[in-house]
Amino acid sequence: KAYWPDQNKSRVKPPAPSVSVHVFRTAYQLIFAAIVGALFNQLPETTDGAFLRSGVLFFALLFSSLVAQAEMVAAVLGRLVTYKQKSLSMFHPGVLALVQTVADMVLNLITIALFSLILYEAAGLAQTAG
């Protein structure tokens, strides 16, 4: 029996992330930013607080990297679908990776910007460069 995409769409079409997943992920990160920012609130203005302020900035970078690594599980789970689509000469896997990256870029940019703003304000970091 020939394998046609019309007959079994669930095996051909990769699962799309739902809106609720994006909303939950964004809400989780924003709540986490507020909690961590509250932990680092009212740091001393002396050199004693310099190490802690740099720790806040390092945590923001580390947290964003860890969230990005957590999304790799979904990418790996979709590999079987991608291999099947490649064997059917539907498209190249590199195109799928590029499209997913570009599609998620806007949502990730908004989430990271909100996370950074909330963490920066809650931790009470300097508003000027002086």
PDB file of C-alpha atoms in Angstrom:
ATOM      1  CA  LYS A   1       0.000   0.000   0.000  1.00  0.00           C
ATOM      2  CA  ALA A   2       1.387   3.344  -1.006  1.00  0.00           C
ATOM      3  CA  TYR A   3       1.866   6.012   1.608  1.00  0.00           C
ATOM      4  CA  TRP A   4      -0.044   9.149   0.681  1.00  0.00           C
ATOM      5  CA  PRO A   5      -0.117  12.264   2.846  1.00  0.00           C
ATOM      6  CA  ASP A   6      -3.924  12.515   2.505  1.00  0.00           C
ATOM      7  CA  GLN A   7      -4.475   9.133   4.113  1.00  0.00           C
ATOM      8  CA  ASN A   8      -2.604   9.738   7.308  1.00  0.00           C
ATOM      9  CA  LYS A   9      -2.149  13.444   7.977  1.00  0.00           C
ATOM     10  CA  SER A  10      -1.061  12.999  11.575  1.00  0.00           C
ATOM     11  CA  ARG A  11       2.115  11.210  10.496  1.00  0.00           C
ATOM     12  CA  VAL A  12       3.028  13.759   7.852  1.00  0.00           C
ATOM     13  CA  LYS A  13       2.207  17.077   9.476  1.00  0.00           C
ATOM     14  CA  PRO A  14       4.451  17.996  12.412  1.00  0.00           C
ATOM     15  CA  PRO A  15       2.554  18.999  15.527  1.00  0.00           C
ATOM     16  CA  ALA A  16       2.191  22.764  15.821  1.00  0.00           C
ATOM     17  CA  PRO A  17       2.612  24.297  19.260  1.00  0.00           C
ATOM     18  CA  SER A  18      -0.649  25.589  20.582  1.00  0.00           C
ATOM     19  CA  VAL A  19      -1.313  29.128  21.704  1.00  0.00           C
ATOM     20  CA  SER A  20      -1.785  27.939  25.289  1.00  0.00           C
ATOM     21  CA  VAL A  21       1.802  26.621  25.319  1.00  0.00           C
ATOM     22  CA  HIS A  22       3.163  30.030  24.311  1.00  0.00           C
ATOM     23  CA  VAL A  23       0.937  31.831  26.817  1.00  0.00           C
ATOM     24  CA  PHE A  24       1.952  29.493  29.650  1.00  0.00           C
ATOM     25  CA  ARG A  25       5.655  29.739  28.770  1.00  0.00           C
ATOM     26  CA  THR A  26       5.514  33.548  28.657  1.00  0.00           C
ATOM     27  CA  ALA A  27       3.519  33.808  31.892  1.00  0.00           C
ATOM     28  CA  TYR A  28       5.929  31.421  33.635  1.00  0.00           C
ATOM     29  CA  GLN A  29       8.947  33.449  32.571  1.00  0.00           C
ATOM     30  CA  LEU A  30       7.385  36.762  33.595  1.00  0.00           C
ATOM     31  CA  ILE A  31       6.413  35.454  37.027  1.00  0.00           C
ATOM     32  CA  PHE A  32       9.890  33.990  37.422  1.00  0.00           C
ATOM     33  CA  ALA A  33      11.442  37.352  36.492  1.00  0.00           C
ATOM     34  CA  ALA A  34       9.344  39.129  39.130  1.00  0.00           C
ATOM     35  CA  ILE A  35      10.313  36.613  41.812  1.00  0.00           C
ATOM     36  CA  VAL A  36      14.028  36.710  41.040  1.00  0.00           C
ATOM     37  CA  GLY A  37      13.945  40.494  40.701  1.00  0.00           C
ATOM     38  CA  ALA A  38      12.343  40.738  44.136  1.00  0.00           C
ATOM     39  CA  LEU A  39      15.136  38.597  45.568  1.00  0.00           C
ATOM     40  CA  PHE A  40      17.734  41.073  44.306  1.00  0.00           C
ATOM     41  CA  ASN A  41      15.790  44.214  45.232  1.00  0.00           C
ATOM     42  CA  GLN A  42      17.466  47.066  47.159  1.00  0.00           C
ATOM     43  CA  LEU A  43      21.054  46.017  46.619  1.00  0.00           C
ATOM     44  CA  PRO A  44      23.716  48.190  48.235  1.00  0.00           C
ATOM     45  CA  GLU A  45      25.080  50.986  46.039  1.00  0.00           C
ATOM     46  CA  THR A  46      28.636  50.239  47.172  1.00  0.00           C
ATOM     47  CA  THR A  47      31.042  47.720  45.715  1.00  0.00           C
ATOM     48  CA  ASP A  48      29.472  45.080  47.949  1.00  0.00           C
ATOM     49  CA  GLY A  49      26.420  45.120  45.673  1.00  0.00           C
ATOM     50  CA  ALA A  50      28.411  45.107  42.420  1.00  0.00           C
ATOM     51  CA  PHE A  51      28.919  41.350  42.517  1.00  0.00           C
ATOM     52  CA  LEU A  52      25.217  40.768  43.143  1.00  0.00           C
ATOM     53  CA  ARG A  53      24.171  43.124  40.333  1.00  0.00           C
ATOM     54  CA  SER A  54      26.412  41.294  37.888  1.00  0.00           C
ATOM     55  CA  GLY A  55      24.855  38.058  39.155  1.00  0.00           C
ATOM     56  CA  VAL A  56      21.407  39.343  38.178  1.00  0.00           C
ATOM     57  CA  LEU A  57      22.591  40.081  34.656  1.00  0.00           C
ATOM     58  CA  PHE A  58      24.304  36.690  34.400  1.00  0.00           C
ATOM     59  CA  PHE A  59      21.145  34.969  35.616  1.00  0.00           C
ATOM     60  CA  ALA A  60      19.091  36.686  32.899  1.00  0.00           C
ATOM     61  CA  LEU A  61      21.433  35.354  30.217  1.00  0.00           C
ATOM     62  CA  LEU A  62      21.614  31.897  31.788  1.00  0.00           C
ATOM     63  CA  PHE A  63      17.847  31.592  32.191  1.00  0.00           C
ATOM     64  CA  SER A  64      17.186  32.518  28.557  1.00  0.00           C
ATOM     65  CA  SER A  65      19.747  29.951  27.418  1.00  0.00           C
ATOM     66  CA  LEU A  66      18.229  27.224  29.568  1.00  0.00           C
ATOM     67  CA  VAL A  67      14.736  27.955  28.260  1.00  0.00           C
ATOM     68  CA  ALA A  68      16.049  27.679  24.701  1.00  0.00           C
ATOM     69  CA  GLN A  69      17.678  24.334  25.531  1.00  0.00           C
ATOM     70  CA  ALA A  70      14.405  23.052  26.969  1.00  0.00           C
ATOM     71  CA  GLU A  71      12.755  23.602  23.580  1.00  0.00           C
ATOM     72  CA  MET A  72      15.200  21.153  21.991  1.00  0.00           C
ATOM     73  CA  VAL A  73      13.141  18.229  23.292  1.00  0.00           C
ATOM     74  CA  ALA A  74      10.232  19.148  21.035  1.00  0.00           C
ATOM     75  CA  ALA A  75      12.578  19.510  18.074  1.00  0.00           C
ATOM     76  CA  VAL A  76      14.086  16.070  18.651  1.00  0.00           C
ATOM     77  CA  LEU A  77      10.657  14.454  19.071  1.00  0.00           C
ATOM     78  CA  GLY A  78       9.627  15.797  15.674  1.00  0.00           C
ATOM     79  CA  ARG A  79      12.561  14.188  13.882  1.00  0.00           C
ATOM     80  CA  LEU A  80      10.631  11.088  12.789  1.00  0.00           C
ATOM     81  CA  VAL A  81       8.078  13.255  11.014  1.00  0.00           C
ATOM     82  CA  THR A  82      10.864  15.262   9.412  1.00  0.00           C
ATOM     83  CA  TYR A  83      12.635  12.124   8.175  1.00  0.00           C
ATOM     84  CA  LYS A  84       9.395  10.825   6.685  1.00  0.00           C
ATOM     85  CA  GLN A  85       8.794  14.118   4.897  1.00  0.00           C
ATOM     86  CA  LYS A  86      12.360  14.072   3.557  1.00  0.00           C
ATOM     87  CA  SER A  87      11.943  10.521   2.267  1.00  0.00           C
ATOM     88  CA  LEU A  88       8.779  11.629   0.447  1.00  0.00           C
ATOM     89  CA  SER A  89      10.779  14.538  -1.061  1.00  0.00           C
ATOM     90  CA  MET A  90       8.401  17.055   0.446  1.00  0.00           C
ATOM     91  CA  PHE A  91      11.087  19.484   1.637  1.00  0.00           C
ATOM     92  CA  HIS A  92      14.541  19.606   3.145  1.00  0.00           C
ATOM     93  CA  PRO A  93      14.905  19.399   6.958  1.00  0.00           C
ATOM     94  CA  GLY A  94      16.994  22.558   6.928  1.00  0.00           C
ATOM     95  CA  VAL A  95      14.029  24.484   5.595  1.00  0.00           C
ATOM     96  CA  LEU A  96      11.879  23.237   8.477  1.00  0.00           C
ATOM     97  CA  ALA A  97      14.498  24.349  11.010  1.00  0.00           C
ATOM     98  CA  LEU A  98      14.770  27.765   9.358  1.00  0.00           C
ATOM     99  CA  VAL A  99      10.996  28.274   9.253  1.00  0.00           C
ATOM    100  CA  GLN A 100      10.561  27.240  12.893  1.00  0.00           C
ATOM    101  CA  THR A 101      13.364  29.567  13.962  1.00  0.00           C
ATOM    102  CA  VAL A 102      11.943  32.552  12.093  1.00  0.00           C
ATOM    103  CA  ALA A 103       8.385  31.828  13.256  1.00  0.00           C
ATOM    104  CA  ASP A 104       9.409  31.560  16.913  1.00  0.00           C
ATOM    105  CA  MET A 105      11.764  34.533  16.762  1.00  0.00           C
ATOM    106  CA  VAL A 106       9.059  37.171  17.218  1.00  0.00           C
ATOM    107  CA  LEU A 107       7.438  35.422  20.190  1.00  0.00           C
ATOM    108  CA  ASN A 108      10.803  34.686  21.802  1.00  0.00           C
ATOM    109  CA  LEU A 109      11.972  38.274  21.289  1.00  0.00           C
ATOM    110  CA  ILE A 110       8.845  39.636  22.975  1.00  0.00           C
ATOM    111  CA  THR A 111       9.123  37.147  25.843  1.00  0.00           C
ATOM    112  CA  ILE A 112      12.820  37.829  26.451  1.00  0.00           C
ATOM    113  CA  ALA A 113      12.287  41.600  26.268  1.00  0.00           C
ATOM    114  CA  LEU A 114       9.479  41.460  28.828  1.00  0.00           C
ATOM    115  CA  PHE A 115      11.505  39.104  31.032  1.00  0.00           C
ATOM    116  CA  SER A 116      14.503  41.436  30.918  1.00  0.00           C
ATOM    117  CA  LEU A 117      12.454  44.562  31.614  1.00  0.00           C
ATOM    118  CA  ILE A 118      10.661  43.036  34.583  1.00  0.00           C
ATOM    119  CA  LEU A 119      13.859  41.574  36.037  1.00  0.00           C
ATOM    120  CA  TYR A 120      15.788  44.807  35.494  1.00  0.00           C
ATOM    121  CA  GLU A 121      13.105  46.960  37.115  1.00  0.00           C
ATOM    122  CA  ALA A 122      12.360  44.554  39.975  1.00  0.00           C
ATOM    123  CA  ALA A 123      16.033  44.233  40.843  1.00  0.00           C
ATOM    124  CA  GLY A 124      16.340  48.028  40.920  1.00  0.00           C
ATOM    125  CA  LEU A 125      19.286  48.268  38.557  1.00  0.00           C
ATOM    126  CA  ALA A 126      20.507  51.684  37.350  1.00  0.00           C
ATOM    127  CA  GLN A 127      18.396  53.523  34.790  1.00  0.00           C
ATOM    128  CA  THR A 128      21.298  55.579  33.444  1.00  0.00           C
ATOM    129  CA  ALA A 129      24.830  54.769  32.398  1.00  0.00           C
ATOM    130  CA  GLY A 130      26.466  56.863  35.057  1.00  0.00           C
TER     131      GLY A 130
END
